[in-house]
XYZ file of C-alpha atoms in Angstrom:
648
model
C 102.428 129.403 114.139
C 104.977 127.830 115.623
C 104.142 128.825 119.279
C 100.901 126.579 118.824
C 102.664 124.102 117.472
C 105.197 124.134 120.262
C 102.193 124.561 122.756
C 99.567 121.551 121.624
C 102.346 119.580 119.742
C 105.444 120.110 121.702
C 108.030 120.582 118.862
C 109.680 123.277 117.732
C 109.996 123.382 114.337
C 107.708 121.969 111.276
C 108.855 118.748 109.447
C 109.816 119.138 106.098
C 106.346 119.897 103.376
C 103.863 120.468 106.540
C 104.413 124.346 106.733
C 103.853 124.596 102.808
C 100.212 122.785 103.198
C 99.343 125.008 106.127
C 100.153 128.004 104.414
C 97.880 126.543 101.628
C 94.993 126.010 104.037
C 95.479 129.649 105.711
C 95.248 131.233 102.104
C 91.516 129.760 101.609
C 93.178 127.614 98.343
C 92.288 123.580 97.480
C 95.393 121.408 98.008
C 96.403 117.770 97.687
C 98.858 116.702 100.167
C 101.014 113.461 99.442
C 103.372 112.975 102.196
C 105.063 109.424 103.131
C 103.965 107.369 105.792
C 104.977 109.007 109.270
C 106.066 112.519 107.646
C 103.145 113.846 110.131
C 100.613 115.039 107.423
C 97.507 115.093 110.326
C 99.230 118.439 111.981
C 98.282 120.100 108.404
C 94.815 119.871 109.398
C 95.173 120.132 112.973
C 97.375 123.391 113.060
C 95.037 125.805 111.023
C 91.283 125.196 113.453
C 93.921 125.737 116.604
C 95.357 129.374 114.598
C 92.037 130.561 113.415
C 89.646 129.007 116.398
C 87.005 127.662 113.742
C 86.204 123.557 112.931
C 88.038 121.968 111.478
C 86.467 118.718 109.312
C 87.958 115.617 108.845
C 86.625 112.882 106.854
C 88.162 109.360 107.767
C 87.758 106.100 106.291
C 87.279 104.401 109.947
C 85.533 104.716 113.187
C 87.986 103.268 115.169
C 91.015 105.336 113.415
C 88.721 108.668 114.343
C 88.440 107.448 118.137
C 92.017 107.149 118.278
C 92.443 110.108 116.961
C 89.991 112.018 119.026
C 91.770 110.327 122.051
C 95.101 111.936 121.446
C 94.144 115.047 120.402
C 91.996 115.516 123.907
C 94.940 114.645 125.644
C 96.994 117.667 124.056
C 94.384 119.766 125.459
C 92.239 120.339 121.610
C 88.747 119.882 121.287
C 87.978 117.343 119.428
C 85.080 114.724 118.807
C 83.644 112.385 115.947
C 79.899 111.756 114.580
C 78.809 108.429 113.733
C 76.832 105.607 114.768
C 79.490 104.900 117.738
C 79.178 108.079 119.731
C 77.480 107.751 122.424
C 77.512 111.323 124.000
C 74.314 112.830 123.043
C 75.936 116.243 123.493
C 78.312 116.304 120.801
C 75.905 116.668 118.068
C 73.986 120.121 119.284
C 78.043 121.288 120.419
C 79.670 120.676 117.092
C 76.946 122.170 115.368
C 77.665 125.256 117.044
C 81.092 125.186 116.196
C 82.755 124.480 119.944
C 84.954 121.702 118.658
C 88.642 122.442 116.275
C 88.625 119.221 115.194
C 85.115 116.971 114.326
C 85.708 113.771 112.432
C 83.438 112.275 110.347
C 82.491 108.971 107.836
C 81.980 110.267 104.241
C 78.862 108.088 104.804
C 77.909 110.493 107.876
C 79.297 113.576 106.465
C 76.596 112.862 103.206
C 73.575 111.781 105.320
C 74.245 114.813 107.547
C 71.232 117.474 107.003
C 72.055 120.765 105.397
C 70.807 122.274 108.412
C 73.753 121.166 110.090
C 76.141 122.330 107.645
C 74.615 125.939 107.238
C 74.352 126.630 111.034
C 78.355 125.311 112.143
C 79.212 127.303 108.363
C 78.057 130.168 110.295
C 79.941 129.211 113.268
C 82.997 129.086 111.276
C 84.527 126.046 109.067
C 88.112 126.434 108.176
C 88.546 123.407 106.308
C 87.380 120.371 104.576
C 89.893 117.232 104.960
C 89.656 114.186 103.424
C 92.324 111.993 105.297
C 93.214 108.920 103.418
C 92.288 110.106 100.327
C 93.627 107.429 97.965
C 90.443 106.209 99.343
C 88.158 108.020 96.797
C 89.497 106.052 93.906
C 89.909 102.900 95.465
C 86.801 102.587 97.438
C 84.666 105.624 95.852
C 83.353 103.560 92.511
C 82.537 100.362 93.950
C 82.263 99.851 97.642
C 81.934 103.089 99.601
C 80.280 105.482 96.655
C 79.591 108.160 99.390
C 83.780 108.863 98.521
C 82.807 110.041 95.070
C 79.896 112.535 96.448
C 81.713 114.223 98.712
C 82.013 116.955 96.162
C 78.337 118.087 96.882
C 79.011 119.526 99.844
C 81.208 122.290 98.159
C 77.950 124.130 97.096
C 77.429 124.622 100.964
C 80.886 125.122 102.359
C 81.616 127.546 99.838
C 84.782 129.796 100.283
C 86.186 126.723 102.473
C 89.295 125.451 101.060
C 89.471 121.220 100.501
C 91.997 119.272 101.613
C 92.841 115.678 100.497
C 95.822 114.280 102.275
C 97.492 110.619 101.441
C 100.482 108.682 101.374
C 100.090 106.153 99.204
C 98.795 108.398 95.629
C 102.484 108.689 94.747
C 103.220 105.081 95.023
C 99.634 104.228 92.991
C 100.932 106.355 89.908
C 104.387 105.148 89.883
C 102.864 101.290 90.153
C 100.603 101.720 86.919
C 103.719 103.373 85.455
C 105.977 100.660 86.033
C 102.959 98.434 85.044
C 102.888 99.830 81.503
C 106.497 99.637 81.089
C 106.526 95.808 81.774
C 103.818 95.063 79.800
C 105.993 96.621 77.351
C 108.700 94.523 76.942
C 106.559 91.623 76.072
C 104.766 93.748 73.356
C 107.770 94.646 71.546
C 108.042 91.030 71.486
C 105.150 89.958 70.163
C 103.409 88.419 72.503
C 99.821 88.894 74.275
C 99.165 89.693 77.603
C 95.838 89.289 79.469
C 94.865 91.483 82.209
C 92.081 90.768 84.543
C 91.436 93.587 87.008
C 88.230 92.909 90.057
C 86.609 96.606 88.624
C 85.790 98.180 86.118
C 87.108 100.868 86.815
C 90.793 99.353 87.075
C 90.160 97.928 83.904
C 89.095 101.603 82.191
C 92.151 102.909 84.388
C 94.840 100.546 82.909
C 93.464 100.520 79.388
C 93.796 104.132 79.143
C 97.558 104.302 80.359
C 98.144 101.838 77.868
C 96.917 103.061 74.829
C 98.373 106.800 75.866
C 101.410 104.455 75.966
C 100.968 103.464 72.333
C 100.445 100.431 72.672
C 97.546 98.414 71.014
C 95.051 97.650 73.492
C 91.362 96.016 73.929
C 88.730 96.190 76.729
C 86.221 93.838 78.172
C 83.853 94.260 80.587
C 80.273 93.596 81.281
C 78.521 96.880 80.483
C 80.183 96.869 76.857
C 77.340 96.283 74.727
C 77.520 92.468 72.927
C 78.889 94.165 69.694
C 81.785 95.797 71.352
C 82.980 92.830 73.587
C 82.642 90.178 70.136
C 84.579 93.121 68.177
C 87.520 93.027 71.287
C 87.587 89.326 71.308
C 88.669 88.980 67.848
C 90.529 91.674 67.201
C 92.426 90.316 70.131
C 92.672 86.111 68.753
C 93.861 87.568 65.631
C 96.905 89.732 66.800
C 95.463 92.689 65.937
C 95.263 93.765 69.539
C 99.022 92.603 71.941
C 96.849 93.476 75.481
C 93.461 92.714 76.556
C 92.235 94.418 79.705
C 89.314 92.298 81.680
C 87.364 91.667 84.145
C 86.556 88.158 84.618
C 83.894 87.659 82.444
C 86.890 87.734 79.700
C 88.647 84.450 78.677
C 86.506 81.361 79.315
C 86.507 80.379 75.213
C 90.083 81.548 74.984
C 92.708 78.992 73.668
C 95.080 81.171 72.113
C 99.046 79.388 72.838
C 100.653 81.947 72.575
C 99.492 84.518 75.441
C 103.075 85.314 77.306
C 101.720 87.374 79.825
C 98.863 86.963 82.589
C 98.361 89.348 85.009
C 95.721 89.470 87.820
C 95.503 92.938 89.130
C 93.886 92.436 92.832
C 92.801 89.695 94.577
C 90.999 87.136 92.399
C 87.922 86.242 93.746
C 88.945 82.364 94.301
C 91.642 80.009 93.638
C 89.906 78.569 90.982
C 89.348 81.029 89.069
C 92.580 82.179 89.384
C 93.858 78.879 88.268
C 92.045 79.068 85.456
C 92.885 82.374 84.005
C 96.664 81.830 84.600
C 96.287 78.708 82.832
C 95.956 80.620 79.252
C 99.782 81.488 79.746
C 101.847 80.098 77.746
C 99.960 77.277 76.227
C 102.616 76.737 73.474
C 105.334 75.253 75.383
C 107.053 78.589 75.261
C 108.502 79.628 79.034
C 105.544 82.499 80.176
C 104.708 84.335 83.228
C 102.229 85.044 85.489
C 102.331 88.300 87.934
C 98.991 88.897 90.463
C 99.550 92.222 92.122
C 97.272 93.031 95.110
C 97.033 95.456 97.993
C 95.368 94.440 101.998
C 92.292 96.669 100.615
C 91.684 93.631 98.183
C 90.835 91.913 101.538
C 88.278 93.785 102.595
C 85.705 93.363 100.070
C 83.775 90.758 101.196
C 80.492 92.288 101.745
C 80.834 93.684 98.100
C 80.990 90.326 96.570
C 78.328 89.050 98.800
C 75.492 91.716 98.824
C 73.333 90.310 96.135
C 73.427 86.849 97.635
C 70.360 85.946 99.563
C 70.999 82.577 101.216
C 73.855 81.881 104.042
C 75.356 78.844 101.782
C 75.722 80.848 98.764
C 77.715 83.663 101.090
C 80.120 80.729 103.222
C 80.574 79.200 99.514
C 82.067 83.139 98.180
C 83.913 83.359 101.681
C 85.802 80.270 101.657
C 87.024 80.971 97.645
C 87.944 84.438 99.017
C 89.971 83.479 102.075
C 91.618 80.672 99.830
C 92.835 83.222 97.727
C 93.573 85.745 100.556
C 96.091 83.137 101.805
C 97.648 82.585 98.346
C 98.648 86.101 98.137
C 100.014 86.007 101.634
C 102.484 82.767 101.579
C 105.969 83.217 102.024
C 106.251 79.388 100.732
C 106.233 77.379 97.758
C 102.605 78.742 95.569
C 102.881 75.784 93.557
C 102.564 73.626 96.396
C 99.749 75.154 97.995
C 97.828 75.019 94.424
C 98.573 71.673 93.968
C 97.360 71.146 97.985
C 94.502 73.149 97.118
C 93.168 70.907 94.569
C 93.984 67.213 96.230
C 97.682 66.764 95.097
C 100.512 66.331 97.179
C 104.251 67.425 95.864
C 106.958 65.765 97.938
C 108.943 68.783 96.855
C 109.138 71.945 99.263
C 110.085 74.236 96.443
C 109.384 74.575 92.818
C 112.014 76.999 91.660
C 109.781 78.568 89.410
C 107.329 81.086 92.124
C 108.668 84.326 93.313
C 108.543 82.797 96.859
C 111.066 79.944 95.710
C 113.570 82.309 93.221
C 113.784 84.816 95.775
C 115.074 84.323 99.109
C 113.313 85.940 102.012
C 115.146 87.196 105.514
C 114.079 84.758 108.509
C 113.792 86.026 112.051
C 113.033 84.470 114.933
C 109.449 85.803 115.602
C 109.015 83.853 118.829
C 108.245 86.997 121.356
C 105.961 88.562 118.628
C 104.344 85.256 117.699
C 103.954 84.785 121.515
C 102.491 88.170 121.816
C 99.534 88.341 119.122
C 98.624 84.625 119.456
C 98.125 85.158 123.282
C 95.950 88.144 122.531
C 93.731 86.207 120.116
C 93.322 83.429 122.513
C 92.066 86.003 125.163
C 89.986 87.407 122.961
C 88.326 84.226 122.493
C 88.093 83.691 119.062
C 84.948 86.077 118.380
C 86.704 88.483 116.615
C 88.721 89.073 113.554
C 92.132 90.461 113.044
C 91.349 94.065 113.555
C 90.384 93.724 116.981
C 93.375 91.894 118.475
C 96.164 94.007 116.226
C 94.071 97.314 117.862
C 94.778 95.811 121.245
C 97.937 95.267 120.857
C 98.355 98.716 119.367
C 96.409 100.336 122.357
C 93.541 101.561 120.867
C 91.015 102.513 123.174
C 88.200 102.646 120.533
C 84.425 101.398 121.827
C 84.675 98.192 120.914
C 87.754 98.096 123.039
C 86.397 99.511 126.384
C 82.836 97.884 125.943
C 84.308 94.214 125.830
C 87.208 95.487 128.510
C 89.884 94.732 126.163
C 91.617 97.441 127.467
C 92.218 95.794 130.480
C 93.883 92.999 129.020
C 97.940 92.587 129.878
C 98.657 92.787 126.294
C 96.615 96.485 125.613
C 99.289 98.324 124.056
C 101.929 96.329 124.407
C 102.550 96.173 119.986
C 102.313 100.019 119.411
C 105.720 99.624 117.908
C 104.554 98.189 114.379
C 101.832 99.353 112.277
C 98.424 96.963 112.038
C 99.772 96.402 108.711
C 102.943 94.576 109.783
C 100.767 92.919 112.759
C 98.467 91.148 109.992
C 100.913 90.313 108.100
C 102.582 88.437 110.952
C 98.993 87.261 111.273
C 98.673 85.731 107.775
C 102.396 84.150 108.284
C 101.049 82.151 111.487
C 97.740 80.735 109.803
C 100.087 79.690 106.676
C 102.342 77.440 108.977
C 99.070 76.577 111.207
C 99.650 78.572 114.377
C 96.225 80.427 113.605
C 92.388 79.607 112.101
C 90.426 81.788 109.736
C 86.650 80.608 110.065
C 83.701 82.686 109.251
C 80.338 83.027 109.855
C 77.641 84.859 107.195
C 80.522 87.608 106.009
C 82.382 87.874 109.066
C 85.495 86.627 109.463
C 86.654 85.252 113.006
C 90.051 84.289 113.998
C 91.321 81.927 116.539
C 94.690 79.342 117.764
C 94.662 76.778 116.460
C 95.766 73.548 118.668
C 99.305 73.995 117.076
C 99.358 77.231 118.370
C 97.519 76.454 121.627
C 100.406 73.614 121.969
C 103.072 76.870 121.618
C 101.212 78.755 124.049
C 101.385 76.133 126.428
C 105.226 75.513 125.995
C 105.947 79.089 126.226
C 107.314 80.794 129.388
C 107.498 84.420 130.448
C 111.251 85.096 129.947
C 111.538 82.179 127.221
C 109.257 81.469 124.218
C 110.868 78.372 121.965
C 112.243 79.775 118.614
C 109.664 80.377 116.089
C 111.353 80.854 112.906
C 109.391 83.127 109.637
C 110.246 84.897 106.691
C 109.751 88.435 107.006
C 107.219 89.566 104.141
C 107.868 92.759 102.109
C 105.453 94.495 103.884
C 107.144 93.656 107.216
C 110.310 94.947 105.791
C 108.942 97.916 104.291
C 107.224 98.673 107.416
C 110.389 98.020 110.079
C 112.626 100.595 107.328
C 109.712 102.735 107.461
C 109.965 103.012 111.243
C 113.757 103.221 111.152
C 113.373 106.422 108.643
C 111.048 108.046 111.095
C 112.381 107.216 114.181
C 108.812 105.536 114.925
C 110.215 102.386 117.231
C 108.624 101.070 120.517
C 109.302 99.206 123.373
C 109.888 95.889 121.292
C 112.744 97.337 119.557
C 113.658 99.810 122.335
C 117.093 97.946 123.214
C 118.897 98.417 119.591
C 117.370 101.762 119.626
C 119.499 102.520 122.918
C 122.502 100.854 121.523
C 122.251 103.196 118.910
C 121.826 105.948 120.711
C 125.113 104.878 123.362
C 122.186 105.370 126.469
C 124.336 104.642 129.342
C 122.937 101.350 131.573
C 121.356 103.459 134.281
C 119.960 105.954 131.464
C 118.686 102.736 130.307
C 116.700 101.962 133.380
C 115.501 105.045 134.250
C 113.530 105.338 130.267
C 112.048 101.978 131.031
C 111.502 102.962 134.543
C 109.338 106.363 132.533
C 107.900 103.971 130.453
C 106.444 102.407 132.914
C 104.952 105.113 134.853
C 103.611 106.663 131.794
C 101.767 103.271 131.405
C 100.375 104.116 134.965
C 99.669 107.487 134.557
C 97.375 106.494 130.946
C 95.760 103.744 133.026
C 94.843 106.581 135.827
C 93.156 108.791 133.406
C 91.970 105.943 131.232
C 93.823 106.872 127.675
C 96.423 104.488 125.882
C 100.188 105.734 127.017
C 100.902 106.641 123.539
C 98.234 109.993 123.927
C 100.057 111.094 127.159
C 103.626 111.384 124.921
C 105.293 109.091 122.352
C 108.795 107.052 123.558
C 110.784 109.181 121.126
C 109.809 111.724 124.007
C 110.174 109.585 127.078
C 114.090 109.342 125.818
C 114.287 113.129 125.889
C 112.853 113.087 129.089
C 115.282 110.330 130.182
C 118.906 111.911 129.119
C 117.531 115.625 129.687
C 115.946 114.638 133.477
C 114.812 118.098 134.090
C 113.931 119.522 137.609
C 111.789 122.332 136.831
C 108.279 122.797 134.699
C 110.377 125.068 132.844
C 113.081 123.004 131.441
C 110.328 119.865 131.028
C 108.738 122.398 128.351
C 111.741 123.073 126.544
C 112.229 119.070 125.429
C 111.335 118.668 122.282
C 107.877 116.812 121.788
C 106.380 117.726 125.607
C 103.103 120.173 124.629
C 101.938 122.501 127.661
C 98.718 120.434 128.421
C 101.406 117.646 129.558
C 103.544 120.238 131.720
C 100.366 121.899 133.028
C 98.262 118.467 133.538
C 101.277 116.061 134.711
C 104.103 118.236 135.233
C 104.162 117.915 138.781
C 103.661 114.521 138.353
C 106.271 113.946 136.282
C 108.832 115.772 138.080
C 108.376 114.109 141.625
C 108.994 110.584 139.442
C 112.122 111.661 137.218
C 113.760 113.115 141.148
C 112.826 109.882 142.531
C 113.899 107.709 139.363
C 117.190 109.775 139.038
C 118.047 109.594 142.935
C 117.508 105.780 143.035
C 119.968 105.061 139.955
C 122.573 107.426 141.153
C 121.676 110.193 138.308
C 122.658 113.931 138.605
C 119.326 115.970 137.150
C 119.138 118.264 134.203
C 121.595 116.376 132.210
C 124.388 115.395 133.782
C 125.877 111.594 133.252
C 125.797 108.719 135.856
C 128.673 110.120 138.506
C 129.822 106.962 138.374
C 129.982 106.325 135.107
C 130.923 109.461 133.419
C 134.216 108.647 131.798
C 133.149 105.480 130.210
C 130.037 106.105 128.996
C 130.285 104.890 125.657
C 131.899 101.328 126.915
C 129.047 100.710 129.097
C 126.058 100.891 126.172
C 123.151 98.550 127.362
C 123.716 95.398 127.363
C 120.036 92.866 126.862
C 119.571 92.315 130.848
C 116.420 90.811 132.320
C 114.894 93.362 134.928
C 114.372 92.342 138.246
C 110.600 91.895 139.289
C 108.517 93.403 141.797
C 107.162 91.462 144.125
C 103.525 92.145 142.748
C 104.901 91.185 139.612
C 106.581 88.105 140.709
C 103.090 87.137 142.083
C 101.823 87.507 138.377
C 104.874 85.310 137.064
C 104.288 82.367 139.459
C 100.598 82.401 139.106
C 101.543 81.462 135.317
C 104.647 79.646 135.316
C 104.552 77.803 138.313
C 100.866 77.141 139.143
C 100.303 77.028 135.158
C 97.302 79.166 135.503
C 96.117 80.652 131.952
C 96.497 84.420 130.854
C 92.671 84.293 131.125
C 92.386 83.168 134.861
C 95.048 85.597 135.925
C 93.619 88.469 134.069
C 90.495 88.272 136.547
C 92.775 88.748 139.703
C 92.751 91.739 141.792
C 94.675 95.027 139.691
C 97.436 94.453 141.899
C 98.203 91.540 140.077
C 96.954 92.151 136.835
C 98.608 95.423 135.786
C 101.912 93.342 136.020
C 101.123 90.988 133.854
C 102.342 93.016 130.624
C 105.846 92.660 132.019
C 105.583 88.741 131.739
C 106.573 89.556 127.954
C-alpha cells in the first residue's frame, strides 16, 4: 500500500484517518468518511482501484470539479475519465464499460440515467467501489433540487457485494450547527418567549422540528402539505402559548401579530428582501429588546432555477431573480444591514453604523486587498462580462475544464494565477467588491452574469503592474476560515509564497531558485497543456528547491514527487534545477548558498521586486507605457503573452 501511494502520489506515509477508510474499502464494508477540508479524503477512493486494478466510481456534484480531477489524476500516470454531457471523446464510453479506467467519475444524474447494461457488463469487469464525493450533498440537494442524490441507493441491487462510500467534510459541522441551534433557541424558551423559524424546505423545517422536540422543548410545524386542520390546530396552539417554537416555511406568519415573539430566525437564504423584512418584523413587537439571526450557507445561492421552474414568462423569472440577488447581497455585506434595508426600500440614513447588526457590534479585520482585487476584477473584465462568478474564480484557480479551453480562457495571463485560495474565498472577495461597487450582478432569464462596473473599470485603469492603489475590505468569516484553513494544511500559493518562506528561513537565493521552479513548472504545464498544479503542488516545488537533487534517484525520494513525474519530466527537471542552482551560486543535493552558509538565518527573504526579462519587459511597456489593455496584449504573439502573468 504504501509503495503505490509513494509511486502515483509521491508521499510516503498516509495522513492521519485515510489508511483506516482504505482498509474499510479493501474489506468489501459500507463507510462514511468525514474528514476536514484538505485532510486528503480523495486518495481513499483513489488508492483501492490502483491496489486491486478494478474501477473505481465516483459520483461528484460537478462537471467541472470531475474534469479537474480527471486532469490531475492523468498526470500521475492513473487512468481516469468522466461521463456526462461534456465529454467529448466518443471512446470513453465503450472503454469504461469494459472496465480499462481506475477511476470514472460520474453526475448522480448520469450515474441514474445510465442503462443497466452498462452497470452489469463493467460489474463483470470488476467495480471496487461506489463513492459518493461530497456527500453532504444528498441531504442538502437530494429532497429538493437534485432528487437523483436520494436514488442513488437503487443501484445497490446491481453492484451488489460492492462496498459504498460517502465521503464529506462538512457533515460534522451540519450536526454540530443544528446542535448549537437547539441550544440557543433554548435560552429564550426557558424564558418564555416565542421564537419563529422559517426554513426555504420542508425538509429543514421536519429536520429542526424533530431536534427540538427530542430536545423537550414544545414545538409546532407549518408547512404547505399539512392538511388545513393541522396547520389551524399549530397556529393556535402557538398564539396561545401553548407551543414556545414554531417551525415554518413561509407560508407561516402573514396574520401573525403576536408582541411578544423574542426570537426570529431565517434558516437559509430568504427568497427576497421583502419578505425577509416582513417576517423579522414579528420580533419583538412589544417594545421588549428581540433578535433576529438568518443563518445561510453559498448553496442557498444556487437555487435559482428551483424557485423559477414553474414560472412560464421571462418577467415573472427577472422579477424572482432580482428579490434573490437582493437578498444574496444582504447576507454577504460586511457593512451596516440596517442601512442597506433602509437603502433598499427608498430611505437614506446619514449614519454609517447602527450599533445594533452583527456587522456594526462586531469588528471585522481589514486588509488591503488591492493585488487580489486587481487580480479577479481584471479577469472578469477579460472575460467580458458573459459569464458568472464560477467561470472567472476557475480561471484564476487554473482549471482547465471545457468551458475553459473552448472559450481559450486558458490562455489568459491570469489562468492559474489564484490557485492559492479556494473558489469559496474568491466569491466571497467577489460579493465584497459588488457591495462597495467595484463589480455588477445582472442577469438574464436565470443566469446570472457578472461584470466591472465603471468604479471598478476607473481602478483598473489607475492600476499599474508593480503598484495597484490601496483597496481597503473587511475580511469575511469565510475568508478567515478559509486563509486558517490553508495555514493548518500547509495549502498556500504563490500569493502568499513570501511569508511562507519567511517562515520557513529560505535563504534569498533558495528564494529565487523556488520562484525560478515555479516558473518553469508553469512552462512545462503550458507544453503539455495541463494547469501547473497537476504536474506537482508548490509544497513540492520547495522540496525540490532546498533538496536540489542531481540524480532521478534522489528527485524520487522528495516527498510529494510520484514516478510518472521522475519518469515523464525527470530529465527535464534535472537539466533546470543544474542550471538554476549554477546561476545562483547553489551547491546541489542540499548544500547552502557557499556564500551564504554561516548566516543563513539573517538573510531570510526580504519582499524584492524581480528583475524582468526582456520579453517580459516588452509585456510591461505594452501596458504601462503605451496603456494598451490586458485584452489587446493578450492577442500578441506567445512571446509576449506568456509574460504577462508576471505583470501581477
Amino acid at each position: 500500500m504504501l509503495s503505490t501511494l509513494k509511486q502515483y502520489f509521491g508521499y510516503a506515509s498516509f495522513r492521519p484517518s485515510q489508511k483506516e477508510v482504505i482498509d474499510q474499502i479493501l474489506d468489501k464494508r459500507d463507510c462514511l468518511a468525514v474528514m476536514a477540508t484538505g485532510s486528503g479524503k480523495s486518495l481513499c477512493y483513489q488508492v483501492p482501484p490502483l491496489l486491486l486494478e478494478k474501477t473505481a466510481i465516483v459520483i461528484s456534484p460537478l462537471i467541472s470539479l470531475m474534469q479537474d480531477q480527471v486532469m490531475s489524476l492523468k498526470q500521475r500516470g492513473i487512468r481516469a475519465e468522466f461521463l456526462g454531457s461534456a465529454q467529448t471523446d466518443g471512446s470513453v464510453h465503450t472503454k469504461a464499460q469494459s472496465g480499462h479506467f481506475h477511476l470514472l467519475f460520474m453526475t448522480p444524474e448520469k450515474a441514474c440515467s445510465t442503462p443497466l447494461s452498462f452497470w452489469l457488463e463493467l460489474l463483470e469487469a470488476g467495480i471496487c467501489l461506489f463513492a459518493v464525493d461530497e456527500a453532504h450533498c444528498i441531504s442538502e440537494w437530494g429532497h429538493d433540487f437534485r432528487v437523483e442524490y436520494k436514488q442513488l441507493h437503487k443501484l445497490r441491487d446491481v453492484l451488489l457485494d460492492v462496498p459504498f462510500v460517502g465521503l464529506t467534510a462538512t457533515a460534522t459541522e451540519n450536526l454540530q450547527f443544528v446542535d448549537e441551534l437547539v441550544q440557543e433557541i433554548s435560552k429564550y424558551a426557558r424564558k418564555a418567549g416565542s421564537t419563529i423559524i422559517y426554513c426555504t424546505t420542508i425538509k429543514d423545517v421536519e429536520q429542526i422540528h424533530k431536534s427540538l422536540q427530542e430536545a423537550g422543548i414544545k414545538t409546532g410545524i407549518y408547512h404547505g402539505q399539512m392538511s388545513s386542520k393541522a396547520r389551524e390546530e399549530s397556529h393556535r396552539s402557538f398564539i396561545k402559548d401553548e407551543l414556545l417554537v414554531m417551525v415554518a416555511t413561509i407560508a407561516f406568519g402573514m396574520g401573525i401579530d403576536k408582541p411578544n415573539i423574542r426570537q426570529v430566525i431565517h434558516y437559509g437564504c430568504p427568497k427576497s428582501i421583502e419578505s425577509y423584512y416582513q417576517e423579522s418584523g414579528r420580533c419583538g413587537r412589544d417594545g421588549i429588546p428581540s433578535v433576529c439571526w438568518l443563518y445561510y450557507s453559498r448553496a442557498d445561492f444556487a437555487k435559482a432555477d428551483f424557485y423559477c421552474g414553474g414560472l412560464r414568462t421571462e418577467n415573472q423569472r427577472r422579477a424572482v431573480m432580482e428579490s434573490l440577488l437582493a437578498a444574496q447581497h444582504y447576507c454577504s455585506l460586511t457593512t451596516c444591514r440596517r442601512k442597506f434595508l433602509l437603502s433598499y426600500f427608498g430611505e437614506k440614513s446619514s449614519a454609517e453604523k447602527c450599533g445594533n447588526c452583527d456587522n456594526c457590534m462586531v469588528s471585522k479585520s481589514e486588509r488591503d486587498m488591492s493585488k487580489e482585487s486587481f487580480l479577479l476584477m481584471s479577469c472578469i473584465q477579460s472575460c467580458q462580462g458573459n459569464w458568472g462568478l464560477n467561470m472567472p474564480v476557475d480561471v484564476l484557480r487554473g482549471s482547465r475544464a471545457k468551458k475553459i479551453l473552448n472559450a481559450h480562457f486558458d490562455k489568459l495571463p491570469f489562468h492559474g494565477l489564484g490557485k492559492d485560495y479556494s473558489s469559496n474565498w474568491w466569491k466571497s472577495l467577489a460579493y465584497q467588491l459588488i457591495s462597495h461597487g467595484y463589480l455588477m450582478e445582472t442577469f438574464r432569464d436565470t443566469y446570472k452574469f457578472v461584470r466591472v462596473s465603471p468604479k471598478g473599470e476607473k481602478y483598473i485603469r489607475s492600476a499599474r503592474p508593480d503598484h495597484q492603489p490601496a483597496l481597503i475590505l473587511p475580511l469575511t468569516d469565510e475568508m478567515v476560515e478559509d486563509e486558517e484553513q490553508q495555514c493548518t494544511t500547509g495549502e498556500v500559493g504563490e500569493l502568499n509564497s513570501m511569508a511562507t518562506l519567511e517562515c520557513e528561513q529560505l535563504s534569498e537565493a533558495e528564494a529565487q531558485i523556488f520562484h525560478m521552479l515555479l516558473d518553469e513548472r508553469t512552462k512545462l504545464a503550458k507544453s503539455i497543456g495541463t494547469a501547473p498544479y497537476a504536474v506537482c503542488g508548490d509544497q513540492t516545488i520547495k522540496k525540490i528547491a532546498l533538496a536540489r537533487p542531481s540524480t532521478k534517484a534522489r528527485l524520487a525520494n522528495i516527498d510529494g514527487v510520484n514516478q510518472h513525474l521522475v519518469v515523464r519530466h525527470g530529465d527535464y527537471l534535472l537539466q533546470t534545477i543544474r542550471q538554476l542552482s549554477q546561476e545562483l551560486n547553489l551547491s546541489l543535493d542540499g548544500g547552502a548558498n557557499l556564500e551564504t552558509a554561516n548566516t543563513r538565518k539573517a538573510n531570510l527573504v526580504p519582499h524584492h521586486k524581480k528583475k524582468l526579462t526582456p520579453a517580459k519587459f516588452d509585456a510591461w511597456k505594452l501596458w504601462h507605457e503605451n496603456g494598451l489593455p490586458i485584452q489587446k496584449i493578450a492577442v500578441f504573439p506567445d512571446k509576449i503573452f506568456n509574460y504577462m502573468l508576471y505583470a501581477f
